[in-house]
Coordinates of C-alpha atoms in Angstrom, one line a residue:
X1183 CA 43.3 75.4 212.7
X1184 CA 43.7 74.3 216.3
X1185 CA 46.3 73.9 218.4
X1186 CA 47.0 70.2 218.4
X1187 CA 46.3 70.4 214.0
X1188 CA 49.2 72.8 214.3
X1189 CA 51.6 71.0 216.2
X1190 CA 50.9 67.8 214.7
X1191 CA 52.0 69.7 211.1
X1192 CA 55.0 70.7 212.6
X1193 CA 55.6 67.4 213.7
X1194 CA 56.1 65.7 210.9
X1195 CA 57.9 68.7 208.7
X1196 CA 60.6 67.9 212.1
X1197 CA 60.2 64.5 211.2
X1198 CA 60.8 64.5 207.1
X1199 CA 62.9 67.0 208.2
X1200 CA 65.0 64.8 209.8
X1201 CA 65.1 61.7 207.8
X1202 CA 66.2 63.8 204.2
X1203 CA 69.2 64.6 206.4
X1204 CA 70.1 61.5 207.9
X1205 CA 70.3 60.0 204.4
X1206 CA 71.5 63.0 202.6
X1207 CA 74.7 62.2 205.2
X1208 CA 74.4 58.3 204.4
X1209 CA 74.4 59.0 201.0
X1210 CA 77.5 61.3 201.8
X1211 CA 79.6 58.5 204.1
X1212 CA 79.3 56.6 201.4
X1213 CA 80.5 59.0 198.4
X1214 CA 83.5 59.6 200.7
X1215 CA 84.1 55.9 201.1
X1216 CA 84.0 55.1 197.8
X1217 CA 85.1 57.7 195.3
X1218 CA 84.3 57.5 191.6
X1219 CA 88.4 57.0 190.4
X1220 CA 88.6 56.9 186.3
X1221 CA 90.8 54.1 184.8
X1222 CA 94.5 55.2 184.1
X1223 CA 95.8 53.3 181.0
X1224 CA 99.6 52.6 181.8
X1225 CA 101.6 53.1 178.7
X1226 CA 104.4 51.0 179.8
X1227 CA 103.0 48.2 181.6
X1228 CA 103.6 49.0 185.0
X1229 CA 100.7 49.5 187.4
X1230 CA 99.4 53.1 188.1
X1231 CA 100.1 54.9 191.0
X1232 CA 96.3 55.1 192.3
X1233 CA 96.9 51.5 192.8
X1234 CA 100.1 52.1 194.9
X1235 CA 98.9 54.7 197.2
X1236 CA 95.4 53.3 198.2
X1237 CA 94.6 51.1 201.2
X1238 CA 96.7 52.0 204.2
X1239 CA 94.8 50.7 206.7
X1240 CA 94.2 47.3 207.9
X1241 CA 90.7 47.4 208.0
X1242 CA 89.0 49.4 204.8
X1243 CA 86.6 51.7 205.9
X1244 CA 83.7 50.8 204.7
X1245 CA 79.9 50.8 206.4
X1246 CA 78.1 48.3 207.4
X1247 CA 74.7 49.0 208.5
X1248 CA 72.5 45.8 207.6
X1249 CA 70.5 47.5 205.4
X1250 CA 68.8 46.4 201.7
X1251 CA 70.8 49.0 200.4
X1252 CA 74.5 47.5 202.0
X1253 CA 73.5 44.2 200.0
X1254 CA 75.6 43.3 197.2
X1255 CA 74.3 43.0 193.4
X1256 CA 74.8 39.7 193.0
X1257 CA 72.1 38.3 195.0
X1258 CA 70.3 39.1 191.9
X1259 CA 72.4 36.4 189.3
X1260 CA 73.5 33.4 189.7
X1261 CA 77.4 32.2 190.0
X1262 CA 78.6 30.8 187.0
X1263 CA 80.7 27.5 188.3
X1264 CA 81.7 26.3 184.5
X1265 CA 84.9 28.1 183.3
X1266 CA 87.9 27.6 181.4
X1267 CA 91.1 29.5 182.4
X1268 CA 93.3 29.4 179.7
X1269 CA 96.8 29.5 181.4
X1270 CA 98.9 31.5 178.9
X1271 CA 102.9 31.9 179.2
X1272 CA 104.9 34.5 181.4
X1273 CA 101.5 37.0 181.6
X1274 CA 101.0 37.0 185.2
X1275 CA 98.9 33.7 184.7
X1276 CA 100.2 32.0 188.0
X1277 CA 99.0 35.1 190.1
X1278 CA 95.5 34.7 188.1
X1279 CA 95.5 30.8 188.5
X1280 CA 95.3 31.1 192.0
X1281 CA 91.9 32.5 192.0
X1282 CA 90.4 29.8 189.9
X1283 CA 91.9 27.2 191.9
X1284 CA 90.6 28.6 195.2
X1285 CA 87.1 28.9 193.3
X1286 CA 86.8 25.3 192.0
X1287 CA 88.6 23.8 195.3
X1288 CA 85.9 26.0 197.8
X1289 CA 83.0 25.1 195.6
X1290 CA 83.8 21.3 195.1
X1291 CA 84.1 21.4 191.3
X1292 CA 84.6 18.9 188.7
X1293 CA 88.7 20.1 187.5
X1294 CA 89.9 18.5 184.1
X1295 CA 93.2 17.6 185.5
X1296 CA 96.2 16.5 183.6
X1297 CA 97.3 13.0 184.4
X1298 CA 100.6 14.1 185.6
X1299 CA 101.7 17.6 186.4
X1300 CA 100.7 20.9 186.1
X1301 CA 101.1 20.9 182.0
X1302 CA 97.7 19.7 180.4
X1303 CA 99.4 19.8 176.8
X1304 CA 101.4 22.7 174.6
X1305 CA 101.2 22.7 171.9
X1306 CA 99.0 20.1 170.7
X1307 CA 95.3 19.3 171.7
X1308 CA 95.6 16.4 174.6
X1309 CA 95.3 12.7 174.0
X1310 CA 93.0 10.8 175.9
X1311 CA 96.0 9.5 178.3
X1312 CA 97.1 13.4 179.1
X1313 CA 94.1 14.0 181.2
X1314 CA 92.0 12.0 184.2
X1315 CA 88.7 11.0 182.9
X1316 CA 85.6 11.2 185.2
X1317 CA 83.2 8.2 184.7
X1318 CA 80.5 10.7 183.2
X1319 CA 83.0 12.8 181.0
X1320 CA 81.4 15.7 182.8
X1321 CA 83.8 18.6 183.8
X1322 CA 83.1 21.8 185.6
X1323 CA 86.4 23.4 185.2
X1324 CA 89.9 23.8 183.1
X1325 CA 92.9 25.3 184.5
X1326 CA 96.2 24.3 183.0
X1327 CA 98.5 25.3 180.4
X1328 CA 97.3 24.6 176.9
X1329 CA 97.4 26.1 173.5
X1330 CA 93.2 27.2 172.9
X1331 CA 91.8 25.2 171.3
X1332 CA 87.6 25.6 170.3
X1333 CA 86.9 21.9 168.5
X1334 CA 88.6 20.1 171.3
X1335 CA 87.1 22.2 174.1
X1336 CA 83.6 22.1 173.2
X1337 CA 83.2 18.4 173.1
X1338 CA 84.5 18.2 176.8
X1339 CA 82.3 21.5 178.2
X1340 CA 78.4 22.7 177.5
X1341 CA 77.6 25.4 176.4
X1342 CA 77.0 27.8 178.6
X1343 CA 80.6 27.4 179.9
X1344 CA 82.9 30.9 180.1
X1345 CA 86.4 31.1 178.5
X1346 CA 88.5 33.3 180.3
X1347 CA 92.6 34.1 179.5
X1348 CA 95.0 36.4 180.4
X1349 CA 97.3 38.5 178.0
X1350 CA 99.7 41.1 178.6
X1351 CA 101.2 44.5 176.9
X1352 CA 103.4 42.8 173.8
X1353 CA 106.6 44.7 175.3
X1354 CA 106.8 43.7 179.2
X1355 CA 106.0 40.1 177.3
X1356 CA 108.8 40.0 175.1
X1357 CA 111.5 41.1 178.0
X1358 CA 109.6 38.4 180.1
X1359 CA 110.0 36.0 177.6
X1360 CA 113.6 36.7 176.8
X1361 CA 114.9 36.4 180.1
X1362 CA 113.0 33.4 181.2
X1363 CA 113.1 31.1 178.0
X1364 CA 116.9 32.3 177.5
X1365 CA 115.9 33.2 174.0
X1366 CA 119.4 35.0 173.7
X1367 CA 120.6 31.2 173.5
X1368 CA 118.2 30.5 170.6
X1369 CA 119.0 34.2 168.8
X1370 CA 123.3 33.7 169.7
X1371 CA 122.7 36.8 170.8
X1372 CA 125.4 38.2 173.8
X1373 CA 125.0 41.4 174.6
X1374 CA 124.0 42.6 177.9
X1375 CA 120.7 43.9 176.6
X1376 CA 119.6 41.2 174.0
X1377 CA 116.0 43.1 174.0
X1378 CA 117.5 46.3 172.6
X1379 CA 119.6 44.2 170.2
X1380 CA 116.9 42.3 169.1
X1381 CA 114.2 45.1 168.5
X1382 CA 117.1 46.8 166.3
X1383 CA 115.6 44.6 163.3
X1384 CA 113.9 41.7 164.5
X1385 CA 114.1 40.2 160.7
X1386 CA 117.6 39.5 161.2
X1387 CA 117.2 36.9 163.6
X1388 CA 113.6 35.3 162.0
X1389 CA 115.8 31.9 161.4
X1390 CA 117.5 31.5 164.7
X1391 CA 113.6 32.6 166.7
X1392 CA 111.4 29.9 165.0
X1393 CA 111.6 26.7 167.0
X1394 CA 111.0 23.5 165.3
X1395 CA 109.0 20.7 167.9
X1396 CA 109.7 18.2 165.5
X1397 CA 107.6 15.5 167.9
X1398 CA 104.1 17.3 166.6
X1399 CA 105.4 19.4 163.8
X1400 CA 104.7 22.5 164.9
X1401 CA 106.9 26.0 165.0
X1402 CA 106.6 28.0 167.5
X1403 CA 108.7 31.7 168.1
X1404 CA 108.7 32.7 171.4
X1405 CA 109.7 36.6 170.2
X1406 CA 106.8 37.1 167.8
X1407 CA 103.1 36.2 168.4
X1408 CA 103.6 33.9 171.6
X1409 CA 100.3 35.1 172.9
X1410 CA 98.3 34.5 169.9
X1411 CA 100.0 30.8 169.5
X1412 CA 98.8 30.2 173.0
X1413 CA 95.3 31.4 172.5
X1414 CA 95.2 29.2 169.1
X1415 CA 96.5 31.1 166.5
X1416 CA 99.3 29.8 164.2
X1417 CA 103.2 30.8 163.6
X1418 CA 102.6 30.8 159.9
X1419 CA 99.9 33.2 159.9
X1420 CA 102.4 35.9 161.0
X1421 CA 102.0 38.0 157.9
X1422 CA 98.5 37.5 157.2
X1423 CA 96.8 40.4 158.9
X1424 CA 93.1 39.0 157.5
X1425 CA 93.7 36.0 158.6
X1426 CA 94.7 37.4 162.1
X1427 CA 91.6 40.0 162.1
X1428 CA 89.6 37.2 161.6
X1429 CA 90.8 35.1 164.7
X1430 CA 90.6 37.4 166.7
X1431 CA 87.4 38.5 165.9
X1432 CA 86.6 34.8 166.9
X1433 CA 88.3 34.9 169.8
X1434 CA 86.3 38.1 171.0
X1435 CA 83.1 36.3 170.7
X1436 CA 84.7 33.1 172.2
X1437 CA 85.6 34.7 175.6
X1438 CA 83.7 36.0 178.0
X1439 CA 86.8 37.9 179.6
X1440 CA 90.7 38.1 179.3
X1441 CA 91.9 39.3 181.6
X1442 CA 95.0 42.7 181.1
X1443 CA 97.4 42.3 183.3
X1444 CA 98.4 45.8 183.9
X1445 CA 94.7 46.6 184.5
X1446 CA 94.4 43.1 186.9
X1447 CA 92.2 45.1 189.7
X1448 CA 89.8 46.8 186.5
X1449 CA 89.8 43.1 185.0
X1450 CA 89.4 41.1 188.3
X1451 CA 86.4 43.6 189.4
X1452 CA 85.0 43.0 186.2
X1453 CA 85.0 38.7 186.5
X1454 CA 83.5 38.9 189.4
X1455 CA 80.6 41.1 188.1
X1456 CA 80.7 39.3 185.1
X1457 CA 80.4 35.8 186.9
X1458 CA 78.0 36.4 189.4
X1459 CA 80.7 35.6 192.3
X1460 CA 81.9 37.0 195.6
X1461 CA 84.4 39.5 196.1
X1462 CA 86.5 37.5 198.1
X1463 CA 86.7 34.8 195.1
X1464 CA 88.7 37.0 193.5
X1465 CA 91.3 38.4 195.9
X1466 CA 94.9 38.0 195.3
X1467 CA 98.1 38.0 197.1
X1468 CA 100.2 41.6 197.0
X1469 CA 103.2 39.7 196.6
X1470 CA 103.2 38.4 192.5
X1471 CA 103.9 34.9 191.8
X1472 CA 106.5 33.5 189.9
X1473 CA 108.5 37.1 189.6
X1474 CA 111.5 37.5 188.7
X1475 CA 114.7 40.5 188.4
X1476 CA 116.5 40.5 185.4
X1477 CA 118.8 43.6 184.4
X1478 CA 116.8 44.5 181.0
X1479 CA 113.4 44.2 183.0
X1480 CA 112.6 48.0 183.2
X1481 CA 113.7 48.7 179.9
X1482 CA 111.7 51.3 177.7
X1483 CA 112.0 51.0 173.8
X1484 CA 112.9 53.8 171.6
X1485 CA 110.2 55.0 169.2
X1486 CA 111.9 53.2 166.6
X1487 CA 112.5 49.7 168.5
X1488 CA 109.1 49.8 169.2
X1489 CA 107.9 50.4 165.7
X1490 CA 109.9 47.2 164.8
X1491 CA 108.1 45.5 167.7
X1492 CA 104.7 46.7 166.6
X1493 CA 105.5 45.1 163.0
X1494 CA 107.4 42.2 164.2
X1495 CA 104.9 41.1 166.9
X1496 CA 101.8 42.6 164.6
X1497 CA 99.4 39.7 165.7
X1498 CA 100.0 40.0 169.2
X1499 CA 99.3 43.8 169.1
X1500 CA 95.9 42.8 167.7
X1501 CA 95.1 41.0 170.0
X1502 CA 96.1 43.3 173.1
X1503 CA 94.4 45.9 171.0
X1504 CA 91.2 44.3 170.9
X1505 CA 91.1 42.7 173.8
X1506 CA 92.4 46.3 175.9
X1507 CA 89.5 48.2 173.8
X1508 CA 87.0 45.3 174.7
X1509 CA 87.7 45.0 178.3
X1510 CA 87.0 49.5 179.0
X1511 CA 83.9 48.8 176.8
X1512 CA 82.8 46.3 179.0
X1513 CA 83.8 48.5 182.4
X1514 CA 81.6 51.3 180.9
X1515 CA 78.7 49.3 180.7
X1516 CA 78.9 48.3 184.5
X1517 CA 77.8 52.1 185.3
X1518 CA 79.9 54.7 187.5
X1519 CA 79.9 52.4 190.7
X1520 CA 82.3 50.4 189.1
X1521 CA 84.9 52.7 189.8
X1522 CA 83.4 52.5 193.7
X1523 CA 83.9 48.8 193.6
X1524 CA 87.5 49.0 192.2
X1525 CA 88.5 51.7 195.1
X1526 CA 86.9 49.3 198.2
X1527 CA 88.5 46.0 196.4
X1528 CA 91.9 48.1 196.3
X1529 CA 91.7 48.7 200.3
X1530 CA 90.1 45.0 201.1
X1531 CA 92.9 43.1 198.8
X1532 CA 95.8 44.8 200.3
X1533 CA 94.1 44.6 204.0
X1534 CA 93.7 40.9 203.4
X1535 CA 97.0 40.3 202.0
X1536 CA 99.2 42.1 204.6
X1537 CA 96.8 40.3 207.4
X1538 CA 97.7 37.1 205.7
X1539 CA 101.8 37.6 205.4
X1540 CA 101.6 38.8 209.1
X1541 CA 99.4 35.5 210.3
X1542 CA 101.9 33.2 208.2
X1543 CA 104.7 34.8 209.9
X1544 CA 103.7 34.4 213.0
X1545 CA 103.1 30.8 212.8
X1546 CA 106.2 30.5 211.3
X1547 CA 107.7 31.9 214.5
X1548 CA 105.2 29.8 216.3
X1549 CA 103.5 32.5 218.0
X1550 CA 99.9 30.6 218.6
X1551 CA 98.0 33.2 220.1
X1552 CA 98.3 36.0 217.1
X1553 CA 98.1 33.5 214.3
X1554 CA 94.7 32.1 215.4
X1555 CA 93.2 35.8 215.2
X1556 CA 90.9 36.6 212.0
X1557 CA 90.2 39.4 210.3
X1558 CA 86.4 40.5 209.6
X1559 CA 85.9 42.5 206.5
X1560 CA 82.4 44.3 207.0
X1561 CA 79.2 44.2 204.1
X1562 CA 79.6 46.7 201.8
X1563 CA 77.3 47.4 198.4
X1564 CA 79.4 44.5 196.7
X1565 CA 80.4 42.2 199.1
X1566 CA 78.4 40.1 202.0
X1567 CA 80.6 40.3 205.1
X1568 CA 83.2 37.7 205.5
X1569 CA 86.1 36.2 207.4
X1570 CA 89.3 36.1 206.8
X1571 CA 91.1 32.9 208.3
X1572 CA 94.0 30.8 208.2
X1573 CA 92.6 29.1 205.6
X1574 CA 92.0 31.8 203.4
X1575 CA 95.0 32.8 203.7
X1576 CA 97.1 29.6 202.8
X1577 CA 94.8 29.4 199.5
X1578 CA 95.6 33.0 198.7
X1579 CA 99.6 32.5 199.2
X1580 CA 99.9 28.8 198.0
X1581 CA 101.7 28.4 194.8
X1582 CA 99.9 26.7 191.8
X1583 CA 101.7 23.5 192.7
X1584 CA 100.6 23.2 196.1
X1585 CA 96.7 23.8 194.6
X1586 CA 97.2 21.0 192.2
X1587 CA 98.3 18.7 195.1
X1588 CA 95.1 19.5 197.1
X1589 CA 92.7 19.1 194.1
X1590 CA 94.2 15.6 193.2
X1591 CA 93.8 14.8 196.9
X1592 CA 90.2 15.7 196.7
X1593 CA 90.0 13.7 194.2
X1594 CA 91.5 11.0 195.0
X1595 CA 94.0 11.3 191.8
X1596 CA 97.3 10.0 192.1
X1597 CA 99.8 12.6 189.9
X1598 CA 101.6 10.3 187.3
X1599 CA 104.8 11.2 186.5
X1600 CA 105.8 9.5 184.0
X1601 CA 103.0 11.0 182.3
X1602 CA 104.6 15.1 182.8
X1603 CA 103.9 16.8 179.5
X1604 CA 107.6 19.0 178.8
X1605 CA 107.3 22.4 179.2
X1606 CA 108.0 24.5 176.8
X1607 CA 111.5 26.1 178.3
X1608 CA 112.9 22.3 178.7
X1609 CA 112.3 21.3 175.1
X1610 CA 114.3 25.0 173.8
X1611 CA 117.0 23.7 175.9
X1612 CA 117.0 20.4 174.0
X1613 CA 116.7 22.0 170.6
X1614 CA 120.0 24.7 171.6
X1615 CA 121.9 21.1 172.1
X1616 CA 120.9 20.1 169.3
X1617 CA 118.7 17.3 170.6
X1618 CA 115.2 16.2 169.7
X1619 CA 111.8 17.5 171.3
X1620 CA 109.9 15.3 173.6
X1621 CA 106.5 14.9 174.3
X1622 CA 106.8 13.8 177.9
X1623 CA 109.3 14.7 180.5
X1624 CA 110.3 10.8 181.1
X1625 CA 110.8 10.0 177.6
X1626 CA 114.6 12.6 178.2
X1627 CA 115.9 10.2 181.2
X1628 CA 119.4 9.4 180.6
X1629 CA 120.3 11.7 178.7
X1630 CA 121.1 14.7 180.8
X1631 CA 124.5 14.5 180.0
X1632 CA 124.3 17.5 176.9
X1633 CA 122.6 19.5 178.4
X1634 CA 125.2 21.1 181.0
X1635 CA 124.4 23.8 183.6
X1636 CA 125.6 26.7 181.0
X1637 CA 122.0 26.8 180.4

């Protein structure tokens, strides 16, 4: 072999040499990045500590090279842009509700509003008067409060539309419940911890926790199977455990995705897989919606309280069961990058968030030059790179009632008020004084009188 044979061999062995190390590193940088993390199921409800401890840094560290590899998955699908959220009670919902309403306001969507309010209907199917009709009866996109319902729903969405809800663990709901309903009022219970007096035999108090709406003839009992009733499934069929299989069963198929609230991240990384959207659809703000303290908020069951629970609330636990079981089926499907995903949404949603806080701050304080500055968050495997503006942030910290006001607007949709359906926690009121339910919040004028501010 000659001489320039030879060198030309050794060339290209430098070469290959060279190129299985630089992406042997890449491959490495982005490994260290993004490590594999495994789910951990909370017991209690609260979140996990992995969730707590990641994303320190303003800006997550994450490559961006402009390479075929850096581009996310869901080039590939399309964005599904027909969805209904089904806004269930004291589960985190408002936090959740945020996302779809950014989503339908950012991609101009068709939203079935209710005529007046934020209420669509609870717990009866709307009339034709509850919600704004479009000329074609064509809607892209439900976000309100209502009991599920399939019959009614299917004749206003085609088929290919997703259902999505949120739920909670049965526990952390109850306390919820309690405190913000004032369901001690209903129960005449007074101790200082009605959840722990309650859970001592739930039985005791089955009387005193079914409410009567005797405007649509319906019970409801906001201590037993709340989260069924919203998602369809009747008071009655408390003790009928085939009934309940059944429904749920239903329900499973129904659904593309409910959402767990103490797994929001796992479940939020999973929607946006699942619908084909971007990962800055589905950021949220740090700072919960709609939270409150109470002094029985952190408190744990004993075995036995929660063995009355697990009876008492039986439906309920089938359906968290179900839907907890169906949502890490679903995660393991998605492969072992999942878990990479979940890790670099963890360090972009808190960088985004604490960027956002500071940016509204400063504008409250009026300081021009820092509140006009955005925040770039770089292309990773999952995400195209994006900004992060003033904009963004106002959707992302808006309450739902400030969303509602600028999809109306959009619209063109004046909000009726005489037409605001009564929520739930106003019509308990009425039935602890004794007075009759009410459909719509204008029908109880005049009559404010009972109800004093003991409530």
């Amino acid at each position: 072999m000659n001489t320039r044979a030879i060198f030309t061999v050794m060339l290209a062995i430098v070469v290959n040499g060279a190129a299985i190390y630089y992406y042997s590193q890449r491959e490495m940088t982005l490994q260290i990045e993004s490590p594999k993390l495994r789910p951990q199921i909370s017991q209690n409800g609260n979140q996990t500590s992995e969730e707590s401890s990641s994303g320190q840094h303003d800006h997550p560290h994450l490559k961006d090279d402009n390479r075929k590899e850096t581009v996310m998955s869901s080039k590939s699908c399309h964005p599904r842009r027909k969805f209904v959220f089904i806004k269930t009670h004291k589960t985190g919902s408002c936090t959740a509700v945020n996302i779809f309403q950014r989503y339908a306001i950012s991609h101009h969507l068709s939203v079935l509003m209710p005529t007046g309010g934020n209420l669509l209907a609870w717990p009866f199917p709307p009339a034709e008067e509850d919600y704004v009709h479009t000329p074609d009866e064509q809607y892209d996109v439900l976000l309100s409060h209502m009991v599920y319902n399939k019959t009614w729903l299917r004749t206003k969405f085609p088929a290919n539309t997703a259902y999505i809800s949120i739920i909670r663990n049965p526990s952390s709901h109850l306390r919820s419940a309690m405190n913000y309903y004032h369901l001690p009022k209903l129960l005449k219970i007074k101790s200082k911890n009605p959840v722990q007096t309650f859970l001592q035999d739930p039985w005791k108090y089955k009387d005193l926790s079914e409410a009567y709406f005797d405007f649509c003839n319906v019970t409801w009992d906001g201590t037993r199977n709340f989260l069924s009733f919203d998602l369809g499934y009747p008071t009655e069929g408390a003790e009928d455990k085939e009934r309940a299989r059944r429904y749920i069963s239903e329900l499973e198929a129904d659904f593309t995705l409910v959402l767990l609230l103490e797994h929001l991240d796992e479940s939020l990384v999973l929607l946006r897989r699942l619908m084909c959207w971007e990962v800055r659809d589905v950021l949220y703000d740090i700072e919960a919606k709609n939270n409150r303290t109470y002094p029985y908020k952190s408190y744990i069951p004993t075995a036995e309280e929660l063995a009355n629970l697990r009876r008492w609330k039986a439906v309920d636990y089938l359906l968290y069961d179900t839907f907890n079981a169906s949502l890490w089926r679903k995660i393991a499907a998605q492969g072992p990058d999942f878990y990479e995903e979940l890790h670099y949404f963890r360090e972009v949603r808190k960088s985004v968030s604490k960027f956002c806080h500071r940016m509204m701050e400063n504008r409250e304080r009026k300081n021009s030059r820092q509140h006009q500055q955005s925040l770039v968050i770089k292309a990773s495997k999952w995400s195209r790179q994006f900004e992060v503006d003033s904009m963004h942030c106002r959707g992302t910290i808006y309450g739902e009632s400030q969303h509602w006001k600028n999809i109306r607007e959009r619209a063109s949709v004046k909000d009726k008020k005489e037409w605001k359906v009564m929520k739930v926690a106003s019509n308990l009121r009425r039935i602890v004084h004794g007075l009759p339910t009410l459909k719509y919040k204008s029908q109880g004028r005049g009559i404010k009188g009972k109800m004093n501010s003991s409530w």
